[in-house]
XYZ file of C-alpha atoms in Angstrom:
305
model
C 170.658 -55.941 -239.519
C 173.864 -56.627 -239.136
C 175.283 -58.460 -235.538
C 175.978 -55.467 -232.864
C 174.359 -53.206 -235.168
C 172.587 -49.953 -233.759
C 168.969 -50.049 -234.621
C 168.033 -46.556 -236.178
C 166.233 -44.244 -234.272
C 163.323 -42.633 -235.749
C 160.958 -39.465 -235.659
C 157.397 -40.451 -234.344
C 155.412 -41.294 -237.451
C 152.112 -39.994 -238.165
C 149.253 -40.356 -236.352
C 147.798 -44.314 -236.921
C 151.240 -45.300 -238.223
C 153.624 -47.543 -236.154
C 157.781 -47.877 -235.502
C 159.294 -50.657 -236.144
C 159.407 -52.343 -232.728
C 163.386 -52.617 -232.588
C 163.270 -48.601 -233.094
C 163.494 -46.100 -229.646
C 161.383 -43.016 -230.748
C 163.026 -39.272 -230.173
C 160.245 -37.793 -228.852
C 160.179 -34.830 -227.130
C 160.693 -35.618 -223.169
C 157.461 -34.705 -221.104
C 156.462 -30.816 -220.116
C 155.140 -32.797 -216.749
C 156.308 -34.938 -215.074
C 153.396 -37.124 -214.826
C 153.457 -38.125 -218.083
C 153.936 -41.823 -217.279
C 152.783 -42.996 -221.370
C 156.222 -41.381 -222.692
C 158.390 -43.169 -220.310
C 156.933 -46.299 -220.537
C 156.633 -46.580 -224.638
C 160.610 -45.380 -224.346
C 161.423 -48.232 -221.807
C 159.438 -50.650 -224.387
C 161.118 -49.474 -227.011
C 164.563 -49.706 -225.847
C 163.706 -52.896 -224.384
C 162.423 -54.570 -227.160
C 166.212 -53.111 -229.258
C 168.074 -54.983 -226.581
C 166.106 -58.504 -226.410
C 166.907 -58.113 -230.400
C 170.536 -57.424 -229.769
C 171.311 -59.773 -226.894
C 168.750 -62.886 -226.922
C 170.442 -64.336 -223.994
C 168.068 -61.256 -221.967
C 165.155 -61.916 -224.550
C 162.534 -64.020 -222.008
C 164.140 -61.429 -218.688
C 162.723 -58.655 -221.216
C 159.842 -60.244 -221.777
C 158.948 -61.270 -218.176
C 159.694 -57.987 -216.454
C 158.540 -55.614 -219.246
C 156.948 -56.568 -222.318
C 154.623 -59.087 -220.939
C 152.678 -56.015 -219.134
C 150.342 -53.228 -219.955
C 151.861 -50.455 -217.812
C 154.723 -48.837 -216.232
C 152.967 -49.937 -212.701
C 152.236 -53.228 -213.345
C 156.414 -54.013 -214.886
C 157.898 -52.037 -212.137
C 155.545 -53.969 -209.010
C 156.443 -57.500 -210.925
C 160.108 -56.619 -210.934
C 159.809 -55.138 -207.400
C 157.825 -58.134 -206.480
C 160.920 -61.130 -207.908
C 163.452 -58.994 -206.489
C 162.459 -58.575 -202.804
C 160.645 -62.462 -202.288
C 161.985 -64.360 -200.004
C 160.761 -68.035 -199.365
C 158.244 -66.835 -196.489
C 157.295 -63.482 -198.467
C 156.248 -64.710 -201.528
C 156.345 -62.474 -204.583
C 152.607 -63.081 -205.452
C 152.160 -61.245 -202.076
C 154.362 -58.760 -202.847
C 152.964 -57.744 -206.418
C 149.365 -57.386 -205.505
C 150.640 -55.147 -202.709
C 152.993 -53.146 -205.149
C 150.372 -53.005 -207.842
C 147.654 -51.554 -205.306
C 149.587 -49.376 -203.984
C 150.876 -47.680 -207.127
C 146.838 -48.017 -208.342
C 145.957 -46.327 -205.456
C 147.978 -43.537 -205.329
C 149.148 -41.565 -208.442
C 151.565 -39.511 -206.040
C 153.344 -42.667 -206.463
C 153.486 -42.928 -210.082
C 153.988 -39.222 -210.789
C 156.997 -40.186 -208.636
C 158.365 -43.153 -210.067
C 158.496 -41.215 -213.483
C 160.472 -38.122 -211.762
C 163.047 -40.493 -210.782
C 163.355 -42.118 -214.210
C 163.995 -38.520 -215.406
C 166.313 -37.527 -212.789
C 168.518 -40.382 -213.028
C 168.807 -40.826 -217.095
C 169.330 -37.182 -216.663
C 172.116 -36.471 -214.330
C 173.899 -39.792 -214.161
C 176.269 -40.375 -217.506
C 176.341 -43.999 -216.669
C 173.025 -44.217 -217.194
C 172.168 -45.422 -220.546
C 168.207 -45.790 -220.877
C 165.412 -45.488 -218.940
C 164.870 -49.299 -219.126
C 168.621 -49.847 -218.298
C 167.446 -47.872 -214.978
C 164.290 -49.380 -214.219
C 165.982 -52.928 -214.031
C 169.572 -52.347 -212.829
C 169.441 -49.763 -210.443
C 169.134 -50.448 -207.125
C 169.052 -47.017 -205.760
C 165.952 -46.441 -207.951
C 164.650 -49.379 -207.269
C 164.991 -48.815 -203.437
C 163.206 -45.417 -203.153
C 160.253 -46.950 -205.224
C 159.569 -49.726 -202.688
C 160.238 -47.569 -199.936
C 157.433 -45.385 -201.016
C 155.167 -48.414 -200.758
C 156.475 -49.261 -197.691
C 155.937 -45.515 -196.102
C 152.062 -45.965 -197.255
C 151.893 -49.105 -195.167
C 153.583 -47.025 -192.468
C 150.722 -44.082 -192.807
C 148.128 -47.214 -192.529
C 148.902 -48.555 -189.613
C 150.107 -51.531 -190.979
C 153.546 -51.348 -189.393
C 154.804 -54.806 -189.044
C 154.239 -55.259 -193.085
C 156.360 -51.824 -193.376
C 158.746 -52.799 -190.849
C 159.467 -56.491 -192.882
C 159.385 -54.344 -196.534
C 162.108 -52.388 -194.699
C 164.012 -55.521 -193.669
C 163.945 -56.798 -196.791
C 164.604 -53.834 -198.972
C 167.823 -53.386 -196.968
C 169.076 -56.667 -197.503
C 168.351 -56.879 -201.190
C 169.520 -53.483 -202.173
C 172.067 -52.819 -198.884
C 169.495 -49.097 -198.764
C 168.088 -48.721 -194.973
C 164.857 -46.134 -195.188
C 162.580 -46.093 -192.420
C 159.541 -46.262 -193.511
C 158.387 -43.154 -191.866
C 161.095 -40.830 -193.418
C 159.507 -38.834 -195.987
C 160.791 -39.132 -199.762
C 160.344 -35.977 -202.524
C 160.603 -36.804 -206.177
C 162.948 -36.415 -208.415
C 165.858 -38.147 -206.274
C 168.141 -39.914 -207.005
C 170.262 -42.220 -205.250
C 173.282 -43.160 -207.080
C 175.042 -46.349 -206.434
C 172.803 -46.100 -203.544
C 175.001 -48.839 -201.037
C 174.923 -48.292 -197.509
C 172.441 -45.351 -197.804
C 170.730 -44.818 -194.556
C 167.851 -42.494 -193.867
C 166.523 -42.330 -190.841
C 162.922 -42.693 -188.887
C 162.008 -38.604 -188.976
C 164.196 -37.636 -192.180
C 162.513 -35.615 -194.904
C 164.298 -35.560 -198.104
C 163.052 -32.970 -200.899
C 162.475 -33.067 -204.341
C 165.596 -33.259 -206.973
C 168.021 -34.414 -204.474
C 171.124 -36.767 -205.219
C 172.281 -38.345 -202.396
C 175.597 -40.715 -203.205
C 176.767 -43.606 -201.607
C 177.457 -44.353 -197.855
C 175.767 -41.421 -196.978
C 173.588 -41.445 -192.990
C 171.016 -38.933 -192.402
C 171.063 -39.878 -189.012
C 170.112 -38.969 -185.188
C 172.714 -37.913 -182.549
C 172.152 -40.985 -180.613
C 170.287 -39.126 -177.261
C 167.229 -37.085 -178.686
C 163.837 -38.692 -178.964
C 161.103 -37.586 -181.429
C 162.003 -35.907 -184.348
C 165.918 -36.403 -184.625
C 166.669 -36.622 -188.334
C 168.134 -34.186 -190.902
C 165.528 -32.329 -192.825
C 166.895 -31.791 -196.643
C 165.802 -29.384 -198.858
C 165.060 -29.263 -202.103
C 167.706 -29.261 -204.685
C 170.380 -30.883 -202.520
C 173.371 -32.613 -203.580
C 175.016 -35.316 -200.844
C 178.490 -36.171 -201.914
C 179.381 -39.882 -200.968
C 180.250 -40.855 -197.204
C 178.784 -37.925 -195.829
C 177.072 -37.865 -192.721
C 174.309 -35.679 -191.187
C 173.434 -36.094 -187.621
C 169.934 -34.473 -185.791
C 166.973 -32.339 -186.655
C 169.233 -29.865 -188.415
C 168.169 -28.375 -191.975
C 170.208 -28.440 -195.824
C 169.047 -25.768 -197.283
C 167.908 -25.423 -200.890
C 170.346 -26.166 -203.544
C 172.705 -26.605 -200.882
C 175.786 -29.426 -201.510
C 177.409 -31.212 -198.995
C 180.853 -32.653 -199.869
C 182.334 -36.122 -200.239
C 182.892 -37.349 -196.008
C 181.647 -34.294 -194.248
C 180.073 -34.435 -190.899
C 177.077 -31.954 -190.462
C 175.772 -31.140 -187.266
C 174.053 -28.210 -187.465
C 172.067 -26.257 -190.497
C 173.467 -25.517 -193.935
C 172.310 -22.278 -195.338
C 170.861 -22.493 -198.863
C 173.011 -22.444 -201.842
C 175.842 -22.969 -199.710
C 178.970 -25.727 -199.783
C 180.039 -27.459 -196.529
C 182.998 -29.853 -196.526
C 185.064 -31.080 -194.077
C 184.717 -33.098 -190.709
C 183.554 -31.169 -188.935
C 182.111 -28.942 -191.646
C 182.377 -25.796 -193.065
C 180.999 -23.245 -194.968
C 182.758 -22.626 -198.176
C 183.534 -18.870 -197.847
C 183.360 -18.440 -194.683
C 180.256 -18.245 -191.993
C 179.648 -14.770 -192.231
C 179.804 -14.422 -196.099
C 179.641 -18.020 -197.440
C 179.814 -18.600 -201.203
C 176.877 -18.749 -202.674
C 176.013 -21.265 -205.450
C 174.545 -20.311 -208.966
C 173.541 -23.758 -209.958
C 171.097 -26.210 -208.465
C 173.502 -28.922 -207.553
C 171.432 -31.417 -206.545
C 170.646 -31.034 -210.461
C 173.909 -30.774 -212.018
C 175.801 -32.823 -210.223
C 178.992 -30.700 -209.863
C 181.018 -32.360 -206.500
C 184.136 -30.391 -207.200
C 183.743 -26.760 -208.484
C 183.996 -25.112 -204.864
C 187.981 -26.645 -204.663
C 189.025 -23.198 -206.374
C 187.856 -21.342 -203.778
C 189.279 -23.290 -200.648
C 192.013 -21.252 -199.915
C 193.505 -24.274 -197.509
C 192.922 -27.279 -200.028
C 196.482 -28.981 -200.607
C 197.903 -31.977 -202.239
């Protein structure tokens, strides 16, 4: 093959046949989302086409993906590397990853939503592989899931020191109480914050420098509450227990104190209902899905440049 060539990509063969190992299947995508064999023969696939084309990454590839027999056991090994520290040792950390994602298939079924949502809805994202090892925000949400399991076990100061560490790797601050859907994805993912009481649904994108915060005075549970569906433009902020309702998208540096009707738009600090807040526009789309920031600017009557 010729240097910077595109290796071909291929039908599935028959049944006992095998691809090439350079070749990235077409296969049809999963009708669940638990279908954690298709993702991980795609991220082998693609990763084995780029160790070809680029052999500087060939013994990375290798390490953090082809050297393993599941999605679980590449994804706690490159967990594992990337949040050791000299006193948390990475041995530590992968038979803690690995048990965890062997214990609980919640988890998995999980991982393999986010894979989907972010090749999906983020054009920047070019394989699954690519988001498996690059992104952080991905990356983030998988370990805090591990760490929220500690949390439900009572082993706080080991969830507490995942936390730590997760922050200062990937600059993402989850408590390790907040609750976590599927589906989400974080994108770019720095300076995410999510606090202690938080519950974030399923198919949610939540940019960057976004705080789903408390009000600084209540106790107990003081975090936003975000449906599913939900699209969080960048430096937005959402103080207390207030609600997002389904499908509901909050624009790029709004401030959000109190609920957000479903299928709504609020933008603005503080902010507002697109529409009004007696007959708000209401949304067709999912947002949180499509990832459309910007089509509720025709409809603000004040919006200048």
């Amino acid at each position: 093959m010729p240097a910077g060539a595109t290796p071909a990509v291929e039908a599935m063969p028959p049944a006992g046949h095998q691809l090439p190992l350079n070749v990235v299947p077409t296969i049809p995508p999963p009708e669940s989302d638990d279908d954690e064999s298709w993702v991980w023969n795609q991220i082998k696939a693609e990763v084995r086409r780029d160790a070809e084309s680029e052999p500087a990454l060939a013994s990375y590839h290798y390490a953090t993906v082809l050297s393993h027999t599941s999605l679980s056991r590449s994804l706690s090994f490159h967990l594992a590397n990337k949040l050791s520290s000299s006193t948390l040792l990475s041995t530590l950390l992968y038979d803690l990853f690995l048990q965890s994602f062997s214990t609980h298939p919640t988890l998995r079924i999980a991982t393999v939503a986010d894979l989907l949502a972010v090749r999906h809805r983020d054009p920047a994202c070019e394989s699954f592989s690519h988001c498996l090892l690059n992104y952080k925000g991905f990356l983030a949400i998988q370990a805090h899931r591990v760490s929220h399991i500690l949390w439900t076990q009572s082993r706080r100061p080991l969830a507490l020191a995942l936390q730590s560490r997760i922050s200062d790797v990937f600059a993402v601050d989850i408590h390790p109480a907040a609750r976590i859907g599927k589906g989400v994805l974080l994108d770019h993912a720095t300076g995410v914050v999510i606090g202690e009481t938080a519950v974030v649904g399923n198919n949610v994108s939540i940019l960057h420098h976004v705080t789903l915060g408390g009000t600084g005075k209540a106790i107990g549970d003081r975090h936003p509450k975000i449906a599913d569906g939900v699209l969080i433009g960048a430096g937005a902020t959402i103080l207390g227990n207030v609600r997002i309702g389904a499908g509901a998208k909050i624009g790029a540096g709004s401030l959000v104190l109190i609920d957000v009707p479903a299928r709504t738009t609020a933008v603005g600090n503080p902010a507002r209902l697109i529409g009004g807040k007696e007959k708000p526009s209401k949304l067709e789309d999912i947002p949180g899905e499509s990832m459309d920031h910007t089509s509720f600017i025709a409809e603000w009557s004040d919006y200048i440049i």
